[in-house]
Every structure is written in C-alpha cells, then in structure tokens.
PDB file of C-alpha atoms in Angstrom:
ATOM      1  CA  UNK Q  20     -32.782 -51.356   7.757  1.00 80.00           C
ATOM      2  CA  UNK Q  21     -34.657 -54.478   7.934  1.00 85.00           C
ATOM      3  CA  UNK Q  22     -34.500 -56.124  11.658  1.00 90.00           C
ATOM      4  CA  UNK Q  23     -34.184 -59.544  11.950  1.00 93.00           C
ATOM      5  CA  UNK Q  24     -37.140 -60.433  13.916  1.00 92.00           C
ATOM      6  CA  UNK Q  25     -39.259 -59.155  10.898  1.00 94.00           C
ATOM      7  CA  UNK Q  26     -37.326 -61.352   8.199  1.00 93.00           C
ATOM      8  CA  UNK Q  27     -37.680 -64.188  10.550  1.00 93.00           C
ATOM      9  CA  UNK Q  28     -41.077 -63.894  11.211  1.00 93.00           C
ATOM     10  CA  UNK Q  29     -42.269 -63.831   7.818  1.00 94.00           C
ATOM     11  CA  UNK Q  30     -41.685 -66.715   7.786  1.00 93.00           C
ATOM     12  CA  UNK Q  31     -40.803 -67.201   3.780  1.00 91.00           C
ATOM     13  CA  UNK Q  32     -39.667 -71.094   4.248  1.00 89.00           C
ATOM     14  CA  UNK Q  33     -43.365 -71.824   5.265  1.00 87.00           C
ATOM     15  CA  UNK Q  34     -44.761 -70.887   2.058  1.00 91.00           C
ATOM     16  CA  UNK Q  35     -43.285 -73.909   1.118  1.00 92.00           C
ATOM     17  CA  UNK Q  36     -45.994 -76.041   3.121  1.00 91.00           C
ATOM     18  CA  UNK Q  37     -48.747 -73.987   0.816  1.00 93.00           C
ATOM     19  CA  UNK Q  38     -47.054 -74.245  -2.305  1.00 96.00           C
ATOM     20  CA  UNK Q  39     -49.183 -77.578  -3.165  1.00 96.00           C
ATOM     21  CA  UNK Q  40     -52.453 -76.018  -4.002  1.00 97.00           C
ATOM     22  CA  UNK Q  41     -50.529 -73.636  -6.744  1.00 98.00           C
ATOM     23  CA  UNK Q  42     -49.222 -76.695  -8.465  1.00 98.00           C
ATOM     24  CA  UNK Q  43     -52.429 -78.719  -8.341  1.00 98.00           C
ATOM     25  CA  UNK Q  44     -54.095 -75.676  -9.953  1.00 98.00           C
ATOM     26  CA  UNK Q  45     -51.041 -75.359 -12.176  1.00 98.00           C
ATOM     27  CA  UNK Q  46     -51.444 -78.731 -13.288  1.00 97.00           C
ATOM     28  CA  UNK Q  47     -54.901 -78.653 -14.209  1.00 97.00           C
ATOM     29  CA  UNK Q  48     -55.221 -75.992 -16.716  1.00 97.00           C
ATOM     30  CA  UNK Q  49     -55.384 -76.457 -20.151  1.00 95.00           C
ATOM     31  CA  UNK Q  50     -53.292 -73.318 -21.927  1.00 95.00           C
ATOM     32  CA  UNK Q  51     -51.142 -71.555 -19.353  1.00 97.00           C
ATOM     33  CA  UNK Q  52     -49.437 -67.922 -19.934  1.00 97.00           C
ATOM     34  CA  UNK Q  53     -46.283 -68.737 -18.215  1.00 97.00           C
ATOM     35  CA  UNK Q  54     -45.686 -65.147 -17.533  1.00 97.00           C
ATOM     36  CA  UNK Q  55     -48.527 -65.161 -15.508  1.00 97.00           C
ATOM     37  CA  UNK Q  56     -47.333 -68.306 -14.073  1.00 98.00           C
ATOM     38  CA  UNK Q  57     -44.440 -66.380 -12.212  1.00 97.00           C
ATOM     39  CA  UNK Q  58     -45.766 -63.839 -11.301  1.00 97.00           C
ATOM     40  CA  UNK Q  59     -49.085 -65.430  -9.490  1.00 98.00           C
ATOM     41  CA  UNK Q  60     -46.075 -67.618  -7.959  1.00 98.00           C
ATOM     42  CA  UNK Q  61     -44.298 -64.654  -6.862  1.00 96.00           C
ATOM     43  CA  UNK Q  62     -46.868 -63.079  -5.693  1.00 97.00           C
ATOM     44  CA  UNK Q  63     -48.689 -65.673  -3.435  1.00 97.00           C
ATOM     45  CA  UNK Q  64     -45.329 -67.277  -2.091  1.00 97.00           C
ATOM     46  CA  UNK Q  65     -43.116 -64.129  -2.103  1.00 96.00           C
ATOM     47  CA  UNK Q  66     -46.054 -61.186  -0.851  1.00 97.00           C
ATOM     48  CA  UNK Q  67     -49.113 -62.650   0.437  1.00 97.00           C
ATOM     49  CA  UNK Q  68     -48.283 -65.584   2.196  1.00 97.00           C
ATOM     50  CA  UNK Q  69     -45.407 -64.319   4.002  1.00 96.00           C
ATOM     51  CA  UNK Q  70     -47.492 -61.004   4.783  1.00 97.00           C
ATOM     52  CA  UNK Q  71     -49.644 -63.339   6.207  1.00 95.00           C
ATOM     53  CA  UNK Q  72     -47.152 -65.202   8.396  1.00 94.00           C
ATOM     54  CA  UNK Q  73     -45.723 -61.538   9.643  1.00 94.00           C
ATOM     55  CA  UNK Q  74     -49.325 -60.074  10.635  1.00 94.00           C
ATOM     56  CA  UNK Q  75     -50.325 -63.302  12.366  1.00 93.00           C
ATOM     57  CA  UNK Q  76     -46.641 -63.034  14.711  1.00 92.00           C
ATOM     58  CA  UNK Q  77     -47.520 -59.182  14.990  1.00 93.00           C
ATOM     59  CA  UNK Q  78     -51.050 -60.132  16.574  1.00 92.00           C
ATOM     60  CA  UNK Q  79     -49.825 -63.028  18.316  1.00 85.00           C
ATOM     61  CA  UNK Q  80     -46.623 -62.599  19.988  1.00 87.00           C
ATOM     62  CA  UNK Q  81     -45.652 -65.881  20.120  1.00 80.00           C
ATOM     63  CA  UNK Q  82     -43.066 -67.397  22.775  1.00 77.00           C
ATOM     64  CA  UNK Q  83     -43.063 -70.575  22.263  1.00 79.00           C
ATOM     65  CA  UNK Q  84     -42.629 -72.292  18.506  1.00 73.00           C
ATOM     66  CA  UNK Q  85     -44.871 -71.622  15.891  1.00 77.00           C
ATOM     67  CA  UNK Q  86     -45.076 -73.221  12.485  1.00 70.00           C
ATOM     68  CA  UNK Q  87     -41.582 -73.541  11.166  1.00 72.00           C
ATOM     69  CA  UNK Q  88     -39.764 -71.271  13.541  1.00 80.00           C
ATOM     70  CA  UNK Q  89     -39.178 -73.084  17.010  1.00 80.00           C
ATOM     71  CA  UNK Q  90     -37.797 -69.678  18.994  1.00 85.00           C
ATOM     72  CA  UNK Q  91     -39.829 -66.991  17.674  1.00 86.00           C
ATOM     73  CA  UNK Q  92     -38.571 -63.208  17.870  1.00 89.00           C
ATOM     74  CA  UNK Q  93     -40.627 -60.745  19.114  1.00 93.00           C
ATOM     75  CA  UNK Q  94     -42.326 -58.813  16.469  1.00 91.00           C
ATOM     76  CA  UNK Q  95     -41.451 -54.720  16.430  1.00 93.00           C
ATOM     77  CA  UNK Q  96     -43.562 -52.244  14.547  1.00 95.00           C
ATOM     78  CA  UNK Q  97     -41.453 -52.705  11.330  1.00 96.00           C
ATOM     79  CA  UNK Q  98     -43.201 -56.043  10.725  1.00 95.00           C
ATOM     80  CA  UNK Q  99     -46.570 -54.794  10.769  1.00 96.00           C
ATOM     81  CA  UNK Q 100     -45.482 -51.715   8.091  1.00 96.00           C
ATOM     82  CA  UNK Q 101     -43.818 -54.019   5.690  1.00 97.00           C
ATOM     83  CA  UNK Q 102     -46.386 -57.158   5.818  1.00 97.00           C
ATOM     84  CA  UNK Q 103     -49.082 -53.531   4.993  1.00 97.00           C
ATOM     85  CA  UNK Q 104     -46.415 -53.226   2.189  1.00 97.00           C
ATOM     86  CA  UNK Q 105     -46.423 -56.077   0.654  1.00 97.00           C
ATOM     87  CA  UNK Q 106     -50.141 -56.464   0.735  1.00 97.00           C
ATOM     88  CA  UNK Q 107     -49.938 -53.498  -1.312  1.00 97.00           C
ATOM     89  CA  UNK Q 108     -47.703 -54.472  -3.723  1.00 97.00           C
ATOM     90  CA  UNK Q 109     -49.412 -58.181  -4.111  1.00 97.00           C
ATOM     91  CA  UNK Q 110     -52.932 -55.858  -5.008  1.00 98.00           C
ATOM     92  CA  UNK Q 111     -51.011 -53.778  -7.508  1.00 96.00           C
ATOM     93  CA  UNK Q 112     -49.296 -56.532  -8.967  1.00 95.00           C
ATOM     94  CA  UNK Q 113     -52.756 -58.607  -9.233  1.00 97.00           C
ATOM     95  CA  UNK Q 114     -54.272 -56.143 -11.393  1.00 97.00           C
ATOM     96  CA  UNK Q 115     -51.615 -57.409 -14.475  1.00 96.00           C
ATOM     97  CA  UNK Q 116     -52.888 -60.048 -13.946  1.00 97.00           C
ATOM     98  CA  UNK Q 117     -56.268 -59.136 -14.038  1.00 97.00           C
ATOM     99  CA  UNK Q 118     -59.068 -57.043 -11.730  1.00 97.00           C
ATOM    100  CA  UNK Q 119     -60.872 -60.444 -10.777  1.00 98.00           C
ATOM    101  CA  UNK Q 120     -57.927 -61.415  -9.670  1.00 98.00           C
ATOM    102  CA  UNK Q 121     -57.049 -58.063  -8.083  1.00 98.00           C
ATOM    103  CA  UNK Q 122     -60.344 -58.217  -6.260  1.00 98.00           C
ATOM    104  CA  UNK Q 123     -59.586 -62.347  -4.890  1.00 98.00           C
ATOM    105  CA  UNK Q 124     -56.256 -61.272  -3.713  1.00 98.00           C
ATOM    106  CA  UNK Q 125     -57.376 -58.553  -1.913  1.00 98.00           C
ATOM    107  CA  UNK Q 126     -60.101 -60.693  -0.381  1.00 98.00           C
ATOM    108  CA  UNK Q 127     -57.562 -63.004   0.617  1.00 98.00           C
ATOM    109  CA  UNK Q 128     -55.820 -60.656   2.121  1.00 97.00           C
ATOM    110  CA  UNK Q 129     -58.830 -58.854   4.583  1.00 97.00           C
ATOM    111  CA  UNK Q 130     -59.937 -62.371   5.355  1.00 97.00           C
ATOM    112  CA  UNK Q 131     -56.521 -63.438   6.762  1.00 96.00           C
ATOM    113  CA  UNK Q 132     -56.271 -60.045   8.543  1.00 96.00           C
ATOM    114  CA  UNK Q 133     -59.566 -60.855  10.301  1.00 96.00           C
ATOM    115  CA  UNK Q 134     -58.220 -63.883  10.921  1.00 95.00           C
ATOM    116  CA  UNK Q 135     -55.165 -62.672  12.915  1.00 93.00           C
ATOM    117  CA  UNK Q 136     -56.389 -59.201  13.772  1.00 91.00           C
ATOM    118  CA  UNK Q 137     -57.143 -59.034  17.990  1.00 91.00           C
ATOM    119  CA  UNK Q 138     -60.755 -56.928  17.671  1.00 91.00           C
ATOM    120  CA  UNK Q 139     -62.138 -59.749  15.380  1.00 94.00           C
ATOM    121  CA  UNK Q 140     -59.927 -62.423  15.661  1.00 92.00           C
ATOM    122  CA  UNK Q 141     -61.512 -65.372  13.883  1.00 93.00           C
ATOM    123  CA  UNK Q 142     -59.058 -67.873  14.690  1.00 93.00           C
ATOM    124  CA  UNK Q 143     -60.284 -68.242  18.083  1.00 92.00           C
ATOM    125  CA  UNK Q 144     -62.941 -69.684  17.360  1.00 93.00           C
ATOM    126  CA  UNK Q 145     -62.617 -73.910  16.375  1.00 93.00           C
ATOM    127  CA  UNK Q 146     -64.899 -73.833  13.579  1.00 95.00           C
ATOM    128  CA  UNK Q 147     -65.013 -70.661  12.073  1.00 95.00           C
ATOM    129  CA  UNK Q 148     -61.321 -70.377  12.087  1.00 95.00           C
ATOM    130  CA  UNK Q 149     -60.993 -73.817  10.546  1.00 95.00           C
ATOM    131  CA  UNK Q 150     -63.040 -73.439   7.847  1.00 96.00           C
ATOM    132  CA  UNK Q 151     -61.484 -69.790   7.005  1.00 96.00           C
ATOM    133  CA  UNK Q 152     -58.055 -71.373   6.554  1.00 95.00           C
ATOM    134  CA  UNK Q 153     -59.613 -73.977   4.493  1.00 96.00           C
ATOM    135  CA  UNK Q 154     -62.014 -72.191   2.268  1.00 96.00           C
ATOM    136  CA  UNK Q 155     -59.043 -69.219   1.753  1.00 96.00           C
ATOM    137  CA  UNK Q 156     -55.765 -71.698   1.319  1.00 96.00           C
ATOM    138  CA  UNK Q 157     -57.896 -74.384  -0.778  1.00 97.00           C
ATOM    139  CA  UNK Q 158     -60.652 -73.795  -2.606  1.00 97.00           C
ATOM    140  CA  UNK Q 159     -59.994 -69.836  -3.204  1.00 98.00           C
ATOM    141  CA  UNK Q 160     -56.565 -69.825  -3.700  1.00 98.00           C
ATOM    142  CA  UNK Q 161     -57.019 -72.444  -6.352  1.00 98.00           C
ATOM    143  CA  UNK Q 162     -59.323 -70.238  -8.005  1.00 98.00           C
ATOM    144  CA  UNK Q 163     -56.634 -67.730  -8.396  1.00 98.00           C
ATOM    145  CA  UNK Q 164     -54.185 -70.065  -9.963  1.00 98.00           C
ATOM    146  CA  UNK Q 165     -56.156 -71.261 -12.166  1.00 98.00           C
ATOM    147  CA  UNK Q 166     -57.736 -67.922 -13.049  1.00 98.00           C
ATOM    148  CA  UNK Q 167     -54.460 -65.994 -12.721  1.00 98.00           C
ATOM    149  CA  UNK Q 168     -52.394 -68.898 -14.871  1.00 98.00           C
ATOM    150  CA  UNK Q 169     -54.982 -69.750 -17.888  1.00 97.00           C
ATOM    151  CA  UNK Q 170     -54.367 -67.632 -21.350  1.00 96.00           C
ATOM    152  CA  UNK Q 171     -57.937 -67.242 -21.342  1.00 96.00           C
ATOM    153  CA  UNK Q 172     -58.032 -65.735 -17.750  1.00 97.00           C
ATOM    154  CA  UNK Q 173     -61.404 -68.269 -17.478  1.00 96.00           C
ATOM    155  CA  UNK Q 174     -63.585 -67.539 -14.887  1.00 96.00           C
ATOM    156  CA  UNK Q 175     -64.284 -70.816 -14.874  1.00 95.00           C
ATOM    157  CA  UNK Q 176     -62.798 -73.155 -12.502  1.00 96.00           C
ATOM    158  CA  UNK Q 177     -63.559 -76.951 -11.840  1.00 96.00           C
ATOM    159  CA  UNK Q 178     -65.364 -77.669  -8.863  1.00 96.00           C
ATOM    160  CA  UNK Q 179     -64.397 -81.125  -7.796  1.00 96.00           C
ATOM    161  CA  UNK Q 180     -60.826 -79.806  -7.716  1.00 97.00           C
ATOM    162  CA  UNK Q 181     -61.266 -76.594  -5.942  1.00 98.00           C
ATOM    163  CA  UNK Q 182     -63.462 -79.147  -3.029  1.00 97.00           C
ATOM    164  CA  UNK Q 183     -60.462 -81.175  -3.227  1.00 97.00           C
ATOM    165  CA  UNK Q 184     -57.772 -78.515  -2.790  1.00 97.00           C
ATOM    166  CA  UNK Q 185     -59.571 -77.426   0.279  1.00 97.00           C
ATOM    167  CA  UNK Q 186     -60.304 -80.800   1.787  1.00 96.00           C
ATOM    168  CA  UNK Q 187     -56.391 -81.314   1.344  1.00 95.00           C
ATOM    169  CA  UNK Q 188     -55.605 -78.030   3.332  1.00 95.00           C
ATOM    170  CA  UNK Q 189     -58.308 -79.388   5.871  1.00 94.00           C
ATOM    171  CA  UNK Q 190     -57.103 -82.603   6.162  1.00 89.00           C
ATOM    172  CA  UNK Q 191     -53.193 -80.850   7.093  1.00 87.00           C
ATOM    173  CA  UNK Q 192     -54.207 -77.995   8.955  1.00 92.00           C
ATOM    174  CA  UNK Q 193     -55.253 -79.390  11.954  1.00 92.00           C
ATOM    175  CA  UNK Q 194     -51.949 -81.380  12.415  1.00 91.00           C
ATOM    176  CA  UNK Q 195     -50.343 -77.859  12.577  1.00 89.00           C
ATOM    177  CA  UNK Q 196     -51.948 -76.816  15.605  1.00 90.00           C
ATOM    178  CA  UNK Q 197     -51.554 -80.089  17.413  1.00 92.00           C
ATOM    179  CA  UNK Q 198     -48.250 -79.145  19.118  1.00 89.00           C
ATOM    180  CA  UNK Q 199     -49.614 -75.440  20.516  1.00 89.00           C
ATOM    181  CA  UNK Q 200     -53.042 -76.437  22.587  1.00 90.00           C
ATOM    182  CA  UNK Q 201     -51.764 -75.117  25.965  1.00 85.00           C
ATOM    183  CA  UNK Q 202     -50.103 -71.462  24.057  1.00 85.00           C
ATOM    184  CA  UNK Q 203     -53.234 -71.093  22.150  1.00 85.00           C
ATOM    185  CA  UNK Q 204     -55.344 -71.832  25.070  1.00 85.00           C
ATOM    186  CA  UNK Q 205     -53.360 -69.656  27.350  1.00 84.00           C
ATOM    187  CA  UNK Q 206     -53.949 -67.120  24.305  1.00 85.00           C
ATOM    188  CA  UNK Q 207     -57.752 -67.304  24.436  1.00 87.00           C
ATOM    189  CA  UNK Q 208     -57.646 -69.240  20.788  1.00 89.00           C
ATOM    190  CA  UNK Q 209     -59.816 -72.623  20.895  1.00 91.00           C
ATOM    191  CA  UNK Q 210     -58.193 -74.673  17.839  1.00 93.00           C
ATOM    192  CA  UNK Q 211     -60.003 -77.304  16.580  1.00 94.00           C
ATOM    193  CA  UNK Q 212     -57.261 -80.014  17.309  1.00 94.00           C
ATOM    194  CA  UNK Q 213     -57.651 -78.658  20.697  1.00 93.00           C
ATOM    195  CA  UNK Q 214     -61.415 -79.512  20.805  1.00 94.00           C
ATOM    196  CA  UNK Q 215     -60.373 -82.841  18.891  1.00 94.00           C
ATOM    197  CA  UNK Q 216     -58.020 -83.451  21.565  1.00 93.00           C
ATOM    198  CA  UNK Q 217     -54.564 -85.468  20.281  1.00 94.00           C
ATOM    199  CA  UNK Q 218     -56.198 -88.904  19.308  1.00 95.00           C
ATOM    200  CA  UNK Q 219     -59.341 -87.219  17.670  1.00 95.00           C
ATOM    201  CA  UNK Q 220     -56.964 -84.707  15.459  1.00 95.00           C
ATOM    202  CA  UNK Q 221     -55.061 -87.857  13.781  1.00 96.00           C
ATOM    203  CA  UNK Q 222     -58.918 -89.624  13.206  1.00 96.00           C
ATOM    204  CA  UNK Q 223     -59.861 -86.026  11.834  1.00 96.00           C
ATOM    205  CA  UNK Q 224     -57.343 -85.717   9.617  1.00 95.00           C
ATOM    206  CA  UNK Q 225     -57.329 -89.150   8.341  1.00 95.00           C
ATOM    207  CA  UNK Q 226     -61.413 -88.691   7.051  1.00 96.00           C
ATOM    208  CA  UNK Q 227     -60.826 -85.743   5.635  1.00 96.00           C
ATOM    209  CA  UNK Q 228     -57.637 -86.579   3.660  1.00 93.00           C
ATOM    210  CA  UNK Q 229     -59.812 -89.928   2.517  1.00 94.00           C
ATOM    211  CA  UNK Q 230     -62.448 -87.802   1.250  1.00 96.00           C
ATOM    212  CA  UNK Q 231     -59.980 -85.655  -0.543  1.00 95.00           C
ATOM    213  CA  UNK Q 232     -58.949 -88.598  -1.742  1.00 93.00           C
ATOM    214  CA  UNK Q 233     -62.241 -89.429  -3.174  1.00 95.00           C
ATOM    215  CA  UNK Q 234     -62.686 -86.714  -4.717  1.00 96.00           C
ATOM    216  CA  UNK Q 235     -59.314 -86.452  -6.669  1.00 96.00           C
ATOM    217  CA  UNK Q 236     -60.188 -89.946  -7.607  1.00 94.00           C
ATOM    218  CA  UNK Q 237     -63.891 -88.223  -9.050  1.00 96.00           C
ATOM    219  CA  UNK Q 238     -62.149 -85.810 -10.643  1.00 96.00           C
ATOM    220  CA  UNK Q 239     -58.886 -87.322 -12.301  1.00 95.00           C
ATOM    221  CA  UNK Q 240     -60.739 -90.026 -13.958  1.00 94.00           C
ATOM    222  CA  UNK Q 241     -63.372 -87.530 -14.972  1.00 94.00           C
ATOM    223  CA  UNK Q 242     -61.055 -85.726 -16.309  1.00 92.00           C
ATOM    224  CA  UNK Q 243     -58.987 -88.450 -17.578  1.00 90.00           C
ATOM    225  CA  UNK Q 244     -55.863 -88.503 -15.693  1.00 91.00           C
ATOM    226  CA  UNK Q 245     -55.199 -92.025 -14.969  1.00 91.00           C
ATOM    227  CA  UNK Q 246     -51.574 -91.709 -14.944  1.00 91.00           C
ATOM    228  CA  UNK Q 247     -51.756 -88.856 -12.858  1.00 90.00           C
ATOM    229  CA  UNK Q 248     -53.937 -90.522 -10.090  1.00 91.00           C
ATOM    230  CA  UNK Q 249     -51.233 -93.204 -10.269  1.00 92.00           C
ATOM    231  CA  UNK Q 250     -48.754 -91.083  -9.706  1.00 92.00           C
ATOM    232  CA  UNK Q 251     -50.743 -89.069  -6.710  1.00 91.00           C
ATOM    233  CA  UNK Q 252     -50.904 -92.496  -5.151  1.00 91.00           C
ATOM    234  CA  UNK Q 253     -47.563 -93.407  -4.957  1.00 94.00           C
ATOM    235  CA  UNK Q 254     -46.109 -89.869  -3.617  1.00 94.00           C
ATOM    236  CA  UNK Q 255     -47.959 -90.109  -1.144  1.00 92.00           C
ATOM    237  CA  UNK Q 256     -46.797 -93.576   0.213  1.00 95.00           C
ATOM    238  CA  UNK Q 257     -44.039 -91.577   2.319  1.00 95.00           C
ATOM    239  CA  UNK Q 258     -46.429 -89.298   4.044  1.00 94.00           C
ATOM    240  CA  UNK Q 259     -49.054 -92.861   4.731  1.00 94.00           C
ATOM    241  CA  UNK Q 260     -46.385 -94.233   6.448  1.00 95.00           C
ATOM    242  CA  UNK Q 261     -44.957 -91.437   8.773  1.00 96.00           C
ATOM    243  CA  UNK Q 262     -48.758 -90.488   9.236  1.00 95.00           C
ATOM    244  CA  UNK Q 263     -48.967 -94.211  10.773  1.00 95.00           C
ATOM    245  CA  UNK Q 264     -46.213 -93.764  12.452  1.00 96.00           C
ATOM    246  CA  UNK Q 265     -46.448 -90.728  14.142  1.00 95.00           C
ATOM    247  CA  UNK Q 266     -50.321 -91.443  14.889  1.00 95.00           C
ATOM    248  CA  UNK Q 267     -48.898 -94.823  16.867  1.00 95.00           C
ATOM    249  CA  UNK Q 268     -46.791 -92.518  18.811  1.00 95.00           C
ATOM    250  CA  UNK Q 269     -48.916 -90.390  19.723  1.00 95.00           C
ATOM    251  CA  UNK Q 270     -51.312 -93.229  20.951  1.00 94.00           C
ATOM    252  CA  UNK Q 271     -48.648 -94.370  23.356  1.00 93.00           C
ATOM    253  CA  UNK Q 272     -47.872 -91.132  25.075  1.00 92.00           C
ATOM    254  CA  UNK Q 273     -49.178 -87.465  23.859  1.00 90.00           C
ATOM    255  CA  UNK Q 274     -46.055 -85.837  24.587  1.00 92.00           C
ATOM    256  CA  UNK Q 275     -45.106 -87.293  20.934  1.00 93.00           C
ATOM    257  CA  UNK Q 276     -47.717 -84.409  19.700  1.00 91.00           C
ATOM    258  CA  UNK Q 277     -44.713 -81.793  19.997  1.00 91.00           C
ATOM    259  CA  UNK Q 278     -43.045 -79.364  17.558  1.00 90.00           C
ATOM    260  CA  UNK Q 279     -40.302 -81.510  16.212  1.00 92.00           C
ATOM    261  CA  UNK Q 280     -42.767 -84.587  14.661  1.00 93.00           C
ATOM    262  CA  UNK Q 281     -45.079 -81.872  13.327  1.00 91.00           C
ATOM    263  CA  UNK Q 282     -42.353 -80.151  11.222  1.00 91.00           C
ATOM    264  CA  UNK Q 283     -41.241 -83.539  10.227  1.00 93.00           C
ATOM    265  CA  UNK Q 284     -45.191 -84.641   8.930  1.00 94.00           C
ATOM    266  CA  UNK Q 285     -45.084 -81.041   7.375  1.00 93.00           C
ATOM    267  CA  UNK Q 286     -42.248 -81.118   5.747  1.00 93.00           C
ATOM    268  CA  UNK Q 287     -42.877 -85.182   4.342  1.00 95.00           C
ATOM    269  CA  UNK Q 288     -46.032 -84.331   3.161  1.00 94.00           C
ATOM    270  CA  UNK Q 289     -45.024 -81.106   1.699  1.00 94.00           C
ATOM    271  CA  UNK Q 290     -42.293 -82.383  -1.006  1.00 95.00           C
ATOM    272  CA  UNK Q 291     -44.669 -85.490  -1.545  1.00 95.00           C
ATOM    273  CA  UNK Q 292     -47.257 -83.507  -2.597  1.00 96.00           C
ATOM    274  CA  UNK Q 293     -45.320 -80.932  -4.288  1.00 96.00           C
ATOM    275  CA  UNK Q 294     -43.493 -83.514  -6.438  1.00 96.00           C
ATOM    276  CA  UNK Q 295     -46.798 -85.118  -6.647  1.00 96.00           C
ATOM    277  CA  UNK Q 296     -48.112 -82.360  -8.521  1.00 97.00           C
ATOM    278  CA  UNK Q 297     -45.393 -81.010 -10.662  1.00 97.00           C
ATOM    279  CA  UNK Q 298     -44.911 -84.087 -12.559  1.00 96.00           C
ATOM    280  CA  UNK Q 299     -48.506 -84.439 -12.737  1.00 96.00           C
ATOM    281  CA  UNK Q 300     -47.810 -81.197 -14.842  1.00 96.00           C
ATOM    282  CA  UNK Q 301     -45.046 -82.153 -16.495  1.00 95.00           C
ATOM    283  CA  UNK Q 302     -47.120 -85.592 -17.229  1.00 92.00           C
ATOM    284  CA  UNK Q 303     -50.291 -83.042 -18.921  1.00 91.00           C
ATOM    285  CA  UNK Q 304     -47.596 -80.848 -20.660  1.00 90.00           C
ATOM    286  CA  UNK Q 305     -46.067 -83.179 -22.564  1.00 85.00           C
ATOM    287  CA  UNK Q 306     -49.578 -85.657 -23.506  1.00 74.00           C
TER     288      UNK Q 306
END
C-alpha cells in the first residue's frame, strides 16, 4: 500500500510550477502529433518530475517547508523504490516516443539524481547546482518537447528559445530557495540566493528575467509572433506587480523572504505564464 508520506512528497502539485517550459515548446512547433503531445505531458509531469521531487525529499529529509509542501513527512524506503519506478517507466515510455528522446530523458533523469544524491550532491554547490537546474528544466527539457511533440520528431530545435526557456527557469529558481538559507545551510547546501543574500536574489532575478525577456523579444519577432509577444507582455503584468511588491517587502524587513510569499510569487507567475503560453498556442494553431 502506498504510505502517505511518499504521495505527499512527490510532490505532483509542483509540477505545476514546471509546466511552462512544455507549453512554450508546445507552442512553438510547427506540426505536432498530439499523441505524442500526451504522452511527453504525462510523462514529464506525471513520472519524471515528481520522481524528481520524491528522490530529492529521500536525500534531504526535510523538516522544515520545502517547495509547495510547508510540513514535510519524513520519507520511508517506499519513496525511494517507487520514484526508481517511475524513472523506469518514464525511459520505457520515451522510447515510443523515440530513442533520442529515450536517451534525453534518461539524462535528465541521472543528472537530477546527481543533483540530489548525498555522495555527489551537486546542489551544494551555488553555481554548479544553479546552472544544473537551469540547463536540465530550460533549455533541455525544451528540447524534449519540441523533439518529443513535432510529427517529424526534428532534431532540430531553435536556439534563441531553448536560451530563453532556461533564462526563464533561471530567472525563478532562485526565488525558490530564498525562504530555506538557514535549512540548507544547516544542511551543508550553499544556494545561490544564499550567496546573493535576500536583496541580491530579487536584483538577480530581475536581470535574468530581463534578458529572457530580450531574448523572447529576438525570437518572437524573428519568428514572427507579434501577437504572441503582445500577449506574453500582458500575462505577465500580474507577476511585475507582486514581483514589486514582494521585492519592497523584503527591502523593509527580510523576514518577508518566508515560505508563504514564495508560494504566492510561484504560484502568480506560474498560471501567468502558463496561460501565457497556451493561448500563444492556441493563437499559432488557429493562424
């Protein structure tokens, strides 16, 4: 029987904060096979992702709140067997798709175990860890969508918006870690919003979301997507403003860095960019 720790600690709700690159991707290729569609969906959101969220709790231990779970279970053995499970079934399933793909997912997969994993443990270090997380979650996993997604299963993918998807993961990740610089610390794990310190992570995150902003702006009007750069631009009003807003907080006392705004900038940014994207699809679909 499945415990509850392990259901909890997969964490399935947070796939939801990832779920932006696989529409941007989604939006941006020509012919899609829609079968493929689901089941790359199912696959990163459903297996890999989750799997992901379950090792990292399984090396971690966590007491105190991680990213979308503020009282954390402790993790049992079960968790590690079923994240090694579905792994498994998220290779097996990737080879339908096609071996490239296969071969990406399982890449995915070792890099986020050596991510997590305590004998190598990448995430403790600021900038190696960083630029995992972004490399993986942006640029790569774009490559699978649009791979995974086209009829043609291209090889192929556009480079300004695989350098965008991962400057958009880089410009969001550090705000995740904002709220956990004393348990990571205490856990031997230098983030690099810890290294940024509070102010430096909002200043951080606001170049690198500017640059991604530049180079969506390259690439939609290279690409011809006028509509659909006006439409990124107003989604993301919402997330602007509580950005501002949370930023000014912060300024005026750090304790404002904490769990519940975090979740809140998350979660805002999250549907704005998810909405963003999907009728930026809908918007290519129907041109």
């Amino acid at each position: 029987m499945i415990q509850q720790s392990t259901i909890q600690l997969l964490r399935f709700h947070f796939s939801f904060f990832l779920m932006p690159i696989y529409w941007f991707a989604l939006s941006q290729v020509p012919t899609i096979n829609w079968l493929n569609a689901v089941l790359v969906f199912i696959l990163l959101h459903v297996l890999v992702y989750p799997a992901s969220n379950g090792y990292n709790s399984y090396m971690d231990k966590d007491e105190t709140a991680i990213g979308g779970l503020e009282k954390p279970l402790q993790p049992t053995r079960q968790l590690f067997q079923v994240t090694v499970w579905m792994d498994a079934l998220a290779v097996l399933i990737g080879f339908f798709i096609s071996v490239y793909f296969a071969i990406g997912v399982l890449l995915y997969i070792l890099v986020s175990r050596a991510y997590s994993y305590r004998g190598i443990r990448l995430k403790q270090y600021p900038i190696i860890g960083f630029l995992t997380v972004v490399v993986f979650q942006g640029a790569v996993t774009f490559w699978l969508v649009y791979h995974g997604t086209s009829s043609d299963l291209t090889l192929e993918a556009p480079w300004p918006a695989m350098i965008a998807a991962s400057l958009l993961i880089g410009g969001f990740y550090p705000l995740t870690q904002i709220y956990q610089h004393q348990a990571d610390k205490a856990d031997g794990v230098t983030t690099i919003s810890y290294v940024l310190g509070y102010r430096g992570t909002f200043i951080f995150t606001a170049v690198v979301y500017a640059l991604s902003f530049g180079v969506l702006v390259y690439w939609f009007l290279l690409s011809y997507q006028v509509n659909g750069l006006i439409l990124l631009q107003l989604f993301f009003i919402p997330t602007l403003i509580y950005f501002f807003y949370w930023a000014n907080q912060v300024w005026k006392d750090a304790a404002a860095a904490n769990f519940k705004h975090t979740m809140q900038m998350n979660l805002i940014a999250s549907v704005c960019t998810n909405l963003a994207f999907i009728t930026i699809l809908i918007l290519n679909l129907f041109e």
